[in-house]
CSV table of C-alpha atoms and ligand atoms in Angstrom, one decimal:
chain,number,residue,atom,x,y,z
Z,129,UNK,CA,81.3,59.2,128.0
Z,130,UNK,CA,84.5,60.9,128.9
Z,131,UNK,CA,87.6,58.6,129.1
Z,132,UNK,CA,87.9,58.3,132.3
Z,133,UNK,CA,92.0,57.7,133.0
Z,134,UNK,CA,93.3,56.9,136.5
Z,135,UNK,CA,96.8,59.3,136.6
Z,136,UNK,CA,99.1,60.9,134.4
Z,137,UNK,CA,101.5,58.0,136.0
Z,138,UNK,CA,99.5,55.1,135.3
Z,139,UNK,CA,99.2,56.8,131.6
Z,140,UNK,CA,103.1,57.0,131.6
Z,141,UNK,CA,103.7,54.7,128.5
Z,142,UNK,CA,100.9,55.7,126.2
Z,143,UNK,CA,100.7,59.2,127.3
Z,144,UNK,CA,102.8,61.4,129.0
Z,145,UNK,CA,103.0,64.8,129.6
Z,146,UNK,CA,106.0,66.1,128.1
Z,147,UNK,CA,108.9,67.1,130.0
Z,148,UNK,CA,109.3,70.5,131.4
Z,149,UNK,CA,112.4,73.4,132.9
Z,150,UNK,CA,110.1,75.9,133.2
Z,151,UNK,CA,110.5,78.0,137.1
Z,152,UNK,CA,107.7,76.7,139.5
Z,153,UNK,CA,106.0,74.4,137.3
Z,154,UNK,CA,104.2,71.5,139.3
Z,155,UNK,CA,104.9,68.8,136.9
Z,156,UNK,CA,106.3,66.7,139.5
Z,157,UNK,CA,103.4,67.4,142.0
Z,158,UNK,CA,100.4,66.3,139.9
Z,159,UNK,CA,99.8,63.1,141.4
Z,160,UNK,CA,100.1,64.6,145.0
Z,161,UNK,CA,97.7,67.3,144.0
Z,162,UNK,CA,95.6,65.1,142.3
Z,163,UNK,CA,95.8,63.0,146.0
Z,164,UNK,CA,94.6,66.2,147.8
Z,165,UNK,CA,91.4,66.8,145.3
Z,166,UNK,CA,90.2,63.4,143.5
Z,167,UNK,CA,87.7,63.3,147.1
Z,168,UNK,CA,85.9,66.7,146.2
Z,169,UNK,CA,83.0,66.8,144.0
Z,170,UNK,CA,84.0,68.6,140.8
Z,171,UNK,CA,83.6,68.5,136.6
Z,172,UNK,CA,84.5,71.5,135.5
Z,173,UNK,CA,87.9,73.4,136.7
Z,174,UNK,CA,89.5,76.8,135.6
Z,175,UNK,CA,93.5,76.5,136.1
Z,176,UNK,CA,93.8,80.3,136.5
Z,177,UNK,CA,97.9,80.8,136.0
Z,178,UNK,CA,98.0,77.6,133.8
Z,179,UNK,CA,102.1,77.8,132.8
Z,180,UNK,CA,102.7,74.7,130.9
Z,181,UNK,CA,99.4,73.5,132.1
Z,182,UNK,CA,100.6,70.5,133.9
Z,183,UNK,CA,97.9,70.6,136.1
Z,184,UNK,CA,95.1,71.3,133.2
Z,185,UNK,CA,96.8,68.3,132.0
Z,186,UNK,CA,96.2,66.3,135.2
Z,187,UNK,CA,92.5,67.2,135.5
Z,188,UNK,CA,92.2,66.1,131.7
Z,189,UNK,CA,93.5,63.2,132.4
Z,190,UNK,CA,90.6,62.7,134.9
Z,191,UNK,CA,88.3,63.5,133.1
Z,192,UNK,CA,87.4,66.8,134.1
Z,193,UNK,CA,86.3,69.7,132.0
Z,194,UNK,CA,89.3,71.9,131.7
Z,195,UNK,CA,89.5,76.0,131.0
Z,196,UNK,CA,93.5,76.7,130.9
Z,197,UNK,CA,94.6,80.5,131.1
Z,198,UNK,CA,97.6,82.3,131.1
Z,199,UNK,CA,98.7,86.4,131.0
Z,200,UNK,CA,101.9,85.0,128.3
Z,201,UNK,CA,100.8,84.0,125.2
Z,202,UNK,CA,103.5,81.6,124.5
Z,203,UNK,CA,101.9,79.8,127.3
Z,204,UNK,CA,98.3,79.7,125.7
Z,205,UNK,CA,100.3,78.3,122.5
Z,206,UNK,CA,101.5,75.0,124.4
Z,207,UNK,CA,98.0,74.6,126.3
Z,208,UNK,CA,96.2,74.8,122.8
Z,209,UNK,CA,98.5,72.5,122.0
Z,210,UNK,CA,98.3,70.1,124.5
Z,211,UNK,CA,94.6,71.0,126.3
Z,212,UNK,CA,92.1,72.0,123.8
Z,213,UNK,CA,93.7,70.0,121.0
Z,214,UNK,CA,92.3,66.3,121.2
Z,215,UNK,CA,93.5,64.5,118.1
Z,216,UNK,CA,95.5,67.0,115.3
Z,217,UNK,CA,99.3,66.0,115.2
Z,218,UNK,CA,102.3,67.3,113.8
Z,219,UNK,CA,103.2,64.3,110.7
Z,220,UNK,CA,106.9,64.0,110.1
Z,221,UNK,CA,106.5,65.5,106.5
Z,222,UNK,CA,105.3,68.6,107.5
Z,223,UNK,CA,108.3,68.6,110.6
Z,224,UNK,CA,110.9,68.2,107.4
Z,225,UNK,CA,109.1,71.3,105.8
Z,226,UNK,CA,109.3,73.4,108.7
Z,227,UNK,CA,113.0,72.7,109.3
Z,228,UNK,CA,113.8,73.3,105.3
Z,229,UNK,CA,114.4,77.2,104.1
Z,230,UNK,CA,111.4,77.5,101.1
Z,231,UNK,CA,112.4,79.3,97.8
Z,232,UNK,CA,108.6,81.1,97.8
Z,233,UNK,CA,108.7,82.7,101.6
Z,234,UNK,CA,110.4,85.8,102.1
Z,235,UNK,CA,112.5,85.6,105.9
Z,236,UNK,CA,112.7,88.2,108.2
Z,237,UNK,CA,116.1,88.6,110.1
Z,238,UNK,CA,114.4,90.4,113.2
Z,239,UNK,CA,116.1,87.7,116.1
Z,240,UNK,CA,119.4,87.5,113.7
Z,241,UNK,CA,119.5,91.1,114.1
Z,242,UNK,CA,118.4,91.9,117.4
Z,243,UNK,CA,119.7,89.1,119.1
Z,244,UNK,CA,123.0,88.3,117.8
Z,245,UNK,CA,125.1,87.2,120.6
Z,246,UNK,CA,122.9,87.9,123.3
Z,247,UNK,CA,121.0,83.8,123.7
Z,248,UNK,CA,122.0,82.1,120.7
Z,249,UNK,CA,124.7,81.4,118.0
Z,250,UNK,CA,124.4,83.1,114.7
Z,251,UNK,CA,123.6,80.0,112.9
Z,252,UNK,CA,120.7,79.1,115.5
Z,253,UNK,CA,119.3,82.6,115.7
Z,254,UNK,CA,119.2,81.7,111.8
Z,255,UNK,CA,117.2,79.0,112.3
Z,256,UNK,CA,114.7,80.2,114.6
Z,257,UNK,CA,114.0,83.0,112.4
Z,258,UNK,CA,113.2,80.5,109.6
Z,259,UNK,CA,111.3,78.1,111.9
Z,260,UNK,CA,109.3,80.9,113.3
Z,261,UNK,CA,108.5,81.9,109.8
Z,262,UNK,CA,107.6,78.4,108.4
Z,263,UNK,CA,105.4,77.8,111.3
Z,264,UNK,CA,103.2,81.2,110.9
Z,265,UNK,CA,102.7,79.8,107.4
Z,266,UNK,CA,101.3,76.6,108.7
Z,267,UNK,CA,96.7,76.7,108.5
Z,268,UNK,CA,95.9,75.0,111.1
Z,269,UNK,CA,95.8,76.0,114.8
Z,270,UNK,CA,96.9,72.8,116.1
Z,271,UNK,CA,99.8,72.1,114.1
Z,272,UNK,CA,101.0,75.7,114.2
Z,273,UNK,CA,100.6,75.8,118.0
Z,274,UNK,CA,102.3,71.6,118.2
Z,275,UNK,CA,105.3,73.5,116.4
Z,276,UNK,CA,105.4,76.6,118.5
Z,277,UNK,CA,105.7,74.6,121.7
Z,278,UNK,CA,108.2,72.4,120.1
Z,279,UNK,CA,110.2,75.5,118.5
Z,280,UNK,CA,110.0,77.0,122.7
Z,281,UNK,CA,111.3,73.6,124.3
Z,282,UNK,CA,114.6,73.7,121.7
Z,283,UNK,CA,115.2,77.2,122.7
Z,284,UNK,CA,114.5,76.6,126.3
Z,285,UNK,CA,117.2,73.4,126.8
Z,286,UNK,CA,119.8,75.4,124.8
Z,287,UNK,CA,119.7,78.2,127.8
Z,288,UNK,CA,121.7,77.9,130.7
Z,289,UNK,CA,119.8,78.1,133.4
Z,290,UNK,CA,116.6,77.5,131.0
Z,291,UNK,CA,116.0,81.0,131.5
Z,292,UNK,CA,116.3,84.6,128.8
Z,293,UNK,CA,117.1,86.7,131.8
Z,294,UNK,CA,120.4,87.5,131.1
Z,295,UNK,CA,122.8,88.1,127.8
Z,296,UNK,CA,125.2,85.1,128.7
Z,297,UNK,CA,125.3,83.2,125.5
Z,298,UNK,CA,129.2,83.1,126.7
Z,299,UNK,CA,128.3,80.8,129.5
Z,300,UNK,CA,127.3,78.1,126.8
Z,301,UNK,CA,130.2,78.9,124.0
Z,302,UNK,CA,133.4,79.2,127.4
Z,303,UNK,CA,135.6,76.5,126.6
Z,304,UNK,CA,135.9,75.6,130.6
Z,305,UNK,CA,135.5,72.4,132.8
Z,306,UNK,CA,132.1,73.0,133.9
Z,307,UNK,CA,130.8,72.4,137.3
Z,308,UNK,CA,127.4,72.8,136.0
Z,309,UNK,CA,125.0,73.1,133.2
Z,310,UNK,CA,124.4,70.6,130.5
Z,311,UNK,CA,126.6,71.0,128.0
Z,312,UNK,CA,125.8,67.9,125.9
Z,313,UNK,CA,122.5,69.5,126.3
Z,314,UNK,CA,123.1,73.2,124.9
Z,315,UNK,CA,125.5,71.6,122.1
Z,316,UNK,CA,122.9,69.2,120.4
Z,317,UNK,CA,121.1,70.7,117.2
Z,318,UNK,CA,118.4,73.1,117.7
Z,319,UNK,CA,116.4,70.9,114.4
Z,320,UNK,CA,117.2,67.7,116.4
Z,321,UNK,CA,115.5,69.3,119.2
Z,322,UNK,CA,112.6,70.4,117.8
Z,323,UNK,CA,111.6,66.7,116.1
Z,324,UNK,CA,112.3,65.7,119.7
Z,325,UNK,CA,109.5,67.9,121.6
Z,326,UNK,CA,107.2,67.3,118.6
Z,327,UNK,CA,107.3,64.0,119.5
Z,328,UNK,CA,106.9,64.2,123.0
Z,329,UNK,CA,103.8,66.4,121.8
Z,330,UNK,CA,102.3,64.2,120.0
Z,331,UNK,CA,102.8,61.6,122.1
Z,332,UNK,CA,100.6,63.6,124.8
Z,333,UNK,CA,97.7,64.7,122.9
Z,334,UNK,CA,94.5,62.7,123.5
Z,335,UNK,CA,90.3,63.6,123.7
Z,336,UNK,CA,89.0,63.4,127.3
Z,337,UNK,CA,85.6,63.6,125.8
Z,338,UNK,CA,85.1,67.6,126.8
Z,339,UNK,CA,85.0,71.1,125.1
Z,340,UNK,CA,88.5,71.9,127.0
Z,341,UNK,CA,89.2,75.8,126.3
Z,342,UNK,CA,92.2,77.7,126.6
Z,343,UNK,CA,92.5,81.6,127.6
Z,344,UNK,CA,95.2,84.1,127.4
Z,345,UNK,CA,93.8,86.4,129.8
Z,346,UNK,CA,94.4,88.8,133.0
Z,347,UNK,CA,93.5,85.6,135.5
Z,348,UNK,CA,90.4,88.8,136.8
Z,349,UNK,CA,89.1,89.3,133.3
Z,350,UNK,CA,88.4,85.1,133.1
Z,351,UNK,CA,84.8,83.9,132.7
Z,352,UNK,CA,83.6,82.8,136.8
Z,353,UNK,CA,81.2,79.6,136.9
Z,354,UNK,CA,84.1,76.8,137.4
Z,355,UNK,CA,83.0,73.8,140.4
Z,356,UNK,CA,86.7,74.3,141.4
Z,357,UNK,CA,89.5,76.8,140.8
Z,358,UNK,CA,92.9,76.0,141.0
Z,359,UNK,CA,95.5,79.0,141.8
Z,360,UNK,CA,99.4,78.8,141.1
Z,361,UNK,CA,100.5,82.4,140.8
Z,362,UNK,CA,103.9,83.9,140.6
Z,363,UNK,CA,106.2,82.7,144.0
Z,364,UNK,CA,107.3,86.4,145.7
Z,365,UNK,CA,109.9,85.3,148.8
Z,366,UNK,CA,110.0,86.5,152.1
Z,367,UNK,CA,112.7,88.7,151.1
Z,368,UNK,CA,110.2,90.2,148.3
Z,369,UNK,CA,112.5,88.3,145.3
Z,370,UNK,CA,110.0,87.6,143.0
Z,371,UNK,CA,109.3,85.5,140.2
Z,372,UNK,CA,108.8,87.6,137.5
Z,373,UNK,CA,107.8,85.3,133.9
Z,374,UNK,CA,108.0,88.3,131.2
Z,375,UNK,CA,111.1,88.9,132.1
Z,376,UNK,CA,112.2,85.6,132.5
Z,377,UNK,CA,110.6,84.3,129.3
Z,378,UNK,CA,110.4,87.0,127.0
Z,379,UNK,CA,112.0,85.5,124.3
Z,380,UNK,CA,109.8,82.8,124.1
Z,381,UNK,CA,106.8,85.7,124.3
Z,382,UNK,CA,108.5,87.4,121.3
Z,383,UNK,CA,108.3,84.2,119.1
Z,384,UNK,CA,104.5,84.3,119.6
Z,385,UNK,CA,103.9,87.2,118.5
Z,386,UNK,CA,107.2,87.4,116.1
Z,387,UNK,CA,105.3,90.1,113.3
Z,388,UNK,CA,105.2,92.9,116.6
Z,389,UNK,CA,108.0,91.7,118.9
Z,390,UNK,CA,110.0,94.9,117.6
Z,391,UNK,CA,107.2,97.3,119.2
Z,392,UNK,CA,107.3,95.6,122.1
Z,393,UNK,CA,111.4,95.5,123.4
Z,394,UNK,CA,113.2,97.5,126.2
Z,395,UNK,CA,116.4,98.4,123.6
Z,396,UNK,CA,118.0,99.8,126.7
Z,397,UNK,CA,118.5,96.5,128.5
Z,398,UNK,CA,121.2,94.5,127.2
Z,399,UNK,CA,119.7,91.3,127.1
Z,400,UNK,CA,116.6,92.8,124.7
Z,401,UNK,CA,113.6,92.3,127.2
Z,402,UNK,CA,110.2,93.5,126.6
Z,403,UNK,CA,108.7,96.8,128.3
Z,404,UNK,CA,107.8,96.2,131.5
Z,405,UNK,CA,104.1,95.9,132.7
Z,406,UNK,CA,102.8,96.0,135.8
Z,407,UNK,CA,101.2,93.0,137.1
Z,408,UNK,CA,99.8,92.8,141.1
Z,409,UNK,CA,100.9,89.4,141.0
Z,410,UNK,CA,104.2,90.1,140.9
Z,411,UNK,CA,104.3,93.3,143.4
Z,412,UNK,CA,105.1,92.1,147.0
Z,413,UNK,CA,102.8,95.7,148.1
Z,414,UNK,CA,99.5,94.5,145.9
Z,415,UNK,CA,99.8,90.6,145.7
Z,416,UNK,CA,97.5,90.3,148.6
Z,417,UNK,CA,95.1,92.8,147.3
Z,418,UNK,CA,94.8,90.5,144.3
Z,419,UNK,CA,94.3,87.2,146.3
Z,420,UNK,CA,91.2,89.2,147.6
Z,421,UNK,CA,89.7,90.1,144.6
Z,422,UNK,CA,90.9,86.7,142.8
Z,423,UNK,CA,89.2,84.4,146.0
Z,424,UNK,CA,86.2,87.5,146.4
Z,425,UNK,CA,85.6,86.4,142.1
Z,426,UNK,CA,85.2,82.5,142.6
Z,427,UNK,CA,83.6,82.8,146.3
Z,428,UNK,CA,81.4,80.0,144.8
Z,429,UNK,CA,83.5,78.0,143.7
Z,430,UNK,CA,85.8,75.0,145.2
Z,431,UNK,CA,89.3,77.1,146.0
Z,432,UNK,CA,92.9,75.0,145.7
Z,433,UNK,CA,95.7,77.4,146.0
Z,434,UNK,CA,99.3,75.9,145.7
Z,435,UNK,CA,101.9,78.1,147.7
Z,436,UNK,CA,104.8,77.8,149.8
Z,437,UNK,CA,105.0,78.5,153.4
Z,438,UNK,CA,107.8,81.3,153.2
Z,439,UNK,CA,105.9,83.7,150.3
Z,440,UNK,CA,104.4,87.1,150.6
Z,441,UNK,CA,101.5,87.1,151.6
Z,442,UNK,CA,102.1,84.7,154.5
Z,443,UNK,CA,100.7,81.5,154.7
Z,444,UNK,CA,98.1,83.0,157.5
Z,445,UNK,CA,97.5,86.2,156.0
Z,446,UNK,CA,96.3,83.9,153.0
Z,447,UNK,CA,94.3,80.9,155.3
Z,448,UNK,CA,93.0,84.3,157.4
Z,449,UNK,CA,91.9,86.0,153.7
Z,450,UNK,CA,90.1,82.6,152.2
Z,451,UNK,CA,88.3,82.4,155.6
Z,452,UNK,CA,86.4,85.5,154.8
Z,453,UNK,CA,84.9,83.5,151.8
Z,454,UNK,CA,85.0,79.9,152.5
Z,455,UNK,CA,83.6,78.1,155.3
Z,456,UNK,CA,85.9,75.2,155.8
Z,457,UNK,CA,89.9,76.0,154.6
Z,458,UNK,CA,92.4,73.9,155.1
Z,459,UNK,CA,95.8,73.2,154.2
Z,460,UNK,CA,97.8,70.4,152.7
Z,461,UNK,CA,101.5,70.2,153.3
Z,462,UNK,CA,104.2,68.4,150.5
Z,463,UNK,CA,107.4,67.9,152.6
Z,464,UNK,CA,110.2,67.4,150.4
Z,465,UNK,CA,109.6,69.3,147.5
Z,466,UNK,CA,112.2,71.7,145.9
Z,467,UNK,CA,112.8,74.5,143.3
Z,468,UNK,CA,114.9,73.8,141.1
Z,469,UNK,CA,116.8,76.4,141.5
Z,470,UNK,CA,116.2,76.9,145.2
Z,471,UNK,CA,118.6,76.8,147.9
Z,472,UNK,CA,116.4,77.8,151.2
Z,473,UNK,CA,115.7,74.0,152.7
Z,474,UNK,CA,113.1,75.3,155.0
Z,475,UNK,CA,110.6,75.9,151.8
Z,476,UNK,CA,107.6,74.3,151.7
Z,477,UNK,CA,105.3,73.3,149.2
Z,478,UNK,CA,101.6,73.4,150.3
Z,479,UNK,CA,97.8,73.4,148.9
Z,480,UNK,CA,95.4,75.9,150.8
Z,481,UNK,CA,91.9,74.2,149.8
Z,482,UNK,CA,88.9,76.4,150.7
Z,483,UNK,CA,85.6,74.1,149.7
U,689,SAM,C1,103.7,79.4,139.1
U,689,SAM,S1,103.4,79.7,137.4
U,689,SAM,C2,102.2,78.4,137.1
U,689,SAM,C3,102.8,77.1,136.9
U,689,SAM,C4,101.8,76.1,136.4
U,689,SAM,N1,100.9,75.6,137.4
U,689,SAM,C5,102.6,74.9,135.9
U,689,SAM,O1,102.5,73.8,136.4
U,689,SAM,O2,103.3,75.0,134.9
U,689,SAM,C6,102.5,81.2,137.4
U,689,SAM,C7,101.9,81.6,136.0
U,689,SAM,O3,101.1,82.7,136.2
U,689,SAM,C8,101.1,83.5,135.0
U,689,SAM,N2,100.6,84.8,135.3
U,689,SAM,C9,101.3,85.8,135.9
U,689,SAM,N3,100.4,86.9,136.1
U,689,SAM,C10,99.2,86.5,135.6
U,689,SAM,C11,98.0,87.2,135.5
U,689,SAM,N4,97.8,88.4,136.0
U,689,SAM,N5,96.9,86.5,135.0
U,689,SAM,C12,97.1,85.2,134.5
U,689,SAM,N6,98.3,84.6,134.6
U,689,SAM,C13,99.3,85.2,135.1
U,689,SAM,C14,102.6,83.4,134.6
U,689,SAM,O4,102.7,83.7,133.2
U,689,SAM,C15,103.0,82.0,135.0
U,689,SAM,O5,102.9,81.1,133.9
């Protein structure tokens, strides 16, 4: 039987998820999701733009059978990690190896030399060059991807603003009074960071009892037959200012895929991003285009969208457009909930739930 556990809350002490900065990530919602969707009749669930797979976390918490997926492969890392994994850990033996330099493994430089000054100090960049190394030497899956997520978090709370969209490694090294930032946070070790989120981890991987599967996919190329589908894509505002996660995140893309990262950078944009792609998702002209084909795809399946009331498409072009496949839509409304980095009060965080 599947252990059946009540909420990621409830689970808090044993279990928790681990902590999270990354842009729209519903962390913080789960239990008001789960409030919306524990009455419909569902086992098996596809969390089509998974991110850090909060939610995929929440529904295996409850049981459910969970399919993660996300376009960013450092993403899938952390969900195989934390979703498909159900009992390897990381043992505090084989952290010491991965933070020690090893006589018989030859280190690229690529991030010392392509990124000196840009996100990190020299001595990190270093660092991640060697931990980067050490962890695509490690056999298994699990451990290499419990690493990988670790290795992400250190270089994620060492950014201001959490973010790789800009070359401001200055911000962190300006010897100012700071109205902002976390300081204490960027100047800790990058080693002492990673033991910390391979703890956290480890301290979140459990067995729900199911075959949960992870995906790096284009969310149309995924597999249809799910009883329920939930949707988080990319924000775009009413003023079209979009939420774009290569660009935001590329350096944590580059680490998972470290041997080709060099094929794969803009070198005309001073902060080192990768070549654009296109992605509908994330073009204010052809997001609603995709919502049709996306909700057209999983007609037959239970349809939870989360959203905000002030996005592109509107709120009622999207009700309007999951009316043409569902015969009862309705939406959910969260009243207080924020961005972190949002300063429009009117925003509004909703659930559109087509059954
Ligand atoms: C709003 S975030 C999801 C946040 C997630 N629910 C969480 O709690 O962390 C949107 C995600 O969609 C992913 N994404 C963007 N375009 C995609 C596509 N075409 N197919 C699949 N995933 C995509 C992004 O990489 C990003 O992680």
């Amino acid at each position: 039987m599947p252990k059946q556990v009540s909420s990621v809350q409830t689970l808090a002490q044993e279990l928790a998820f681990p902590s999270t900065r990354y842009q729209g990530s519903k962390a913080k919602l789960v239990d008001w999701i789960w409030k919306q969707v524990s009455n419909l009749n569902f086992t098996t669930v596809l969390d089509a733009f998974g991110g850090t797979a909060s939610v995929s976390y929440l529904f295996k918490t409850k049981a459910k059978k969970v399919t993660y997926n996300d376009l960013l492969q450092f993403n899938y890392n952390i969900a195989l990690a934390l979703i498909q994994n159900k009992n390897t850990r990381l043992g505090s033996n084989e952290v010491d190896w991965l933070l020690q330099k090893h006589s018989y493994i030859d280190y690229p430089s690529f991030i010392q030399e392509n990124f000196s000054g840009i996100y990190f100090t020299d001595d990190e960049n270093v660092l991640i060059d060697q931990l980067i190394t050490n962890i695509n030497y490690l056999d298994d899956q699990y451990k290499r991807a419990i690493a990988f997520f670790a290795l992400c978090q250190a270089c994620i709370i060492k950014r201001p603003y959490n973010l790789f969209h800009r070359k401001n490694l200055y911000i962190r090294l300006a010897d100012v009074k700071r109205s902002f930032g976390n300081k204490t946070s960027w100047d800790r070790p990058l080693n002492d960071w990673f033991r910390e989120f391979v703890k956290e981890a480890n301290q979140a991987i459990f067995d729900n009892g199911h075959e949960n599967i992870v995906y790096n996919m284009d969310v149309l190329a995924m597999p249809t037959n799910y009883d329920l589908v939930y949707i988080d894509p990319p924000y775009i505002s009413s003023q079209g200012v979009v939420v774009d996660y290569l660009n935001f995140y590329h350096f944590l893309e580059g680490l998972a895929i470290y041997p080709d990262w060099k094929n794969r950078i803009d070198y005309k944009s001073k902060h080192r991003r990768f070549i654009a792609k296109n992605n509908d998702w994330t073009d204010k002209k052809k997001a609603i285009t995709a919502f049709d084909k996306l909700f057209d795809r999983y007609q037959n399946s239970i349809l939870v969208v989360s959203y905000r009331n002030d996005g592109i498409p509107s709120e009622t072009e999207l009700l309007n457009l999951m009316k043409k496949y569902k015969k009862s839509v309705h939406i959910e409304y969260y009243g207080k909930y924020q961005y972190a980095l949002s300063t429009n009060t009117n925003t509004q965080e909703i659930l559109l739930i087509g059954i």
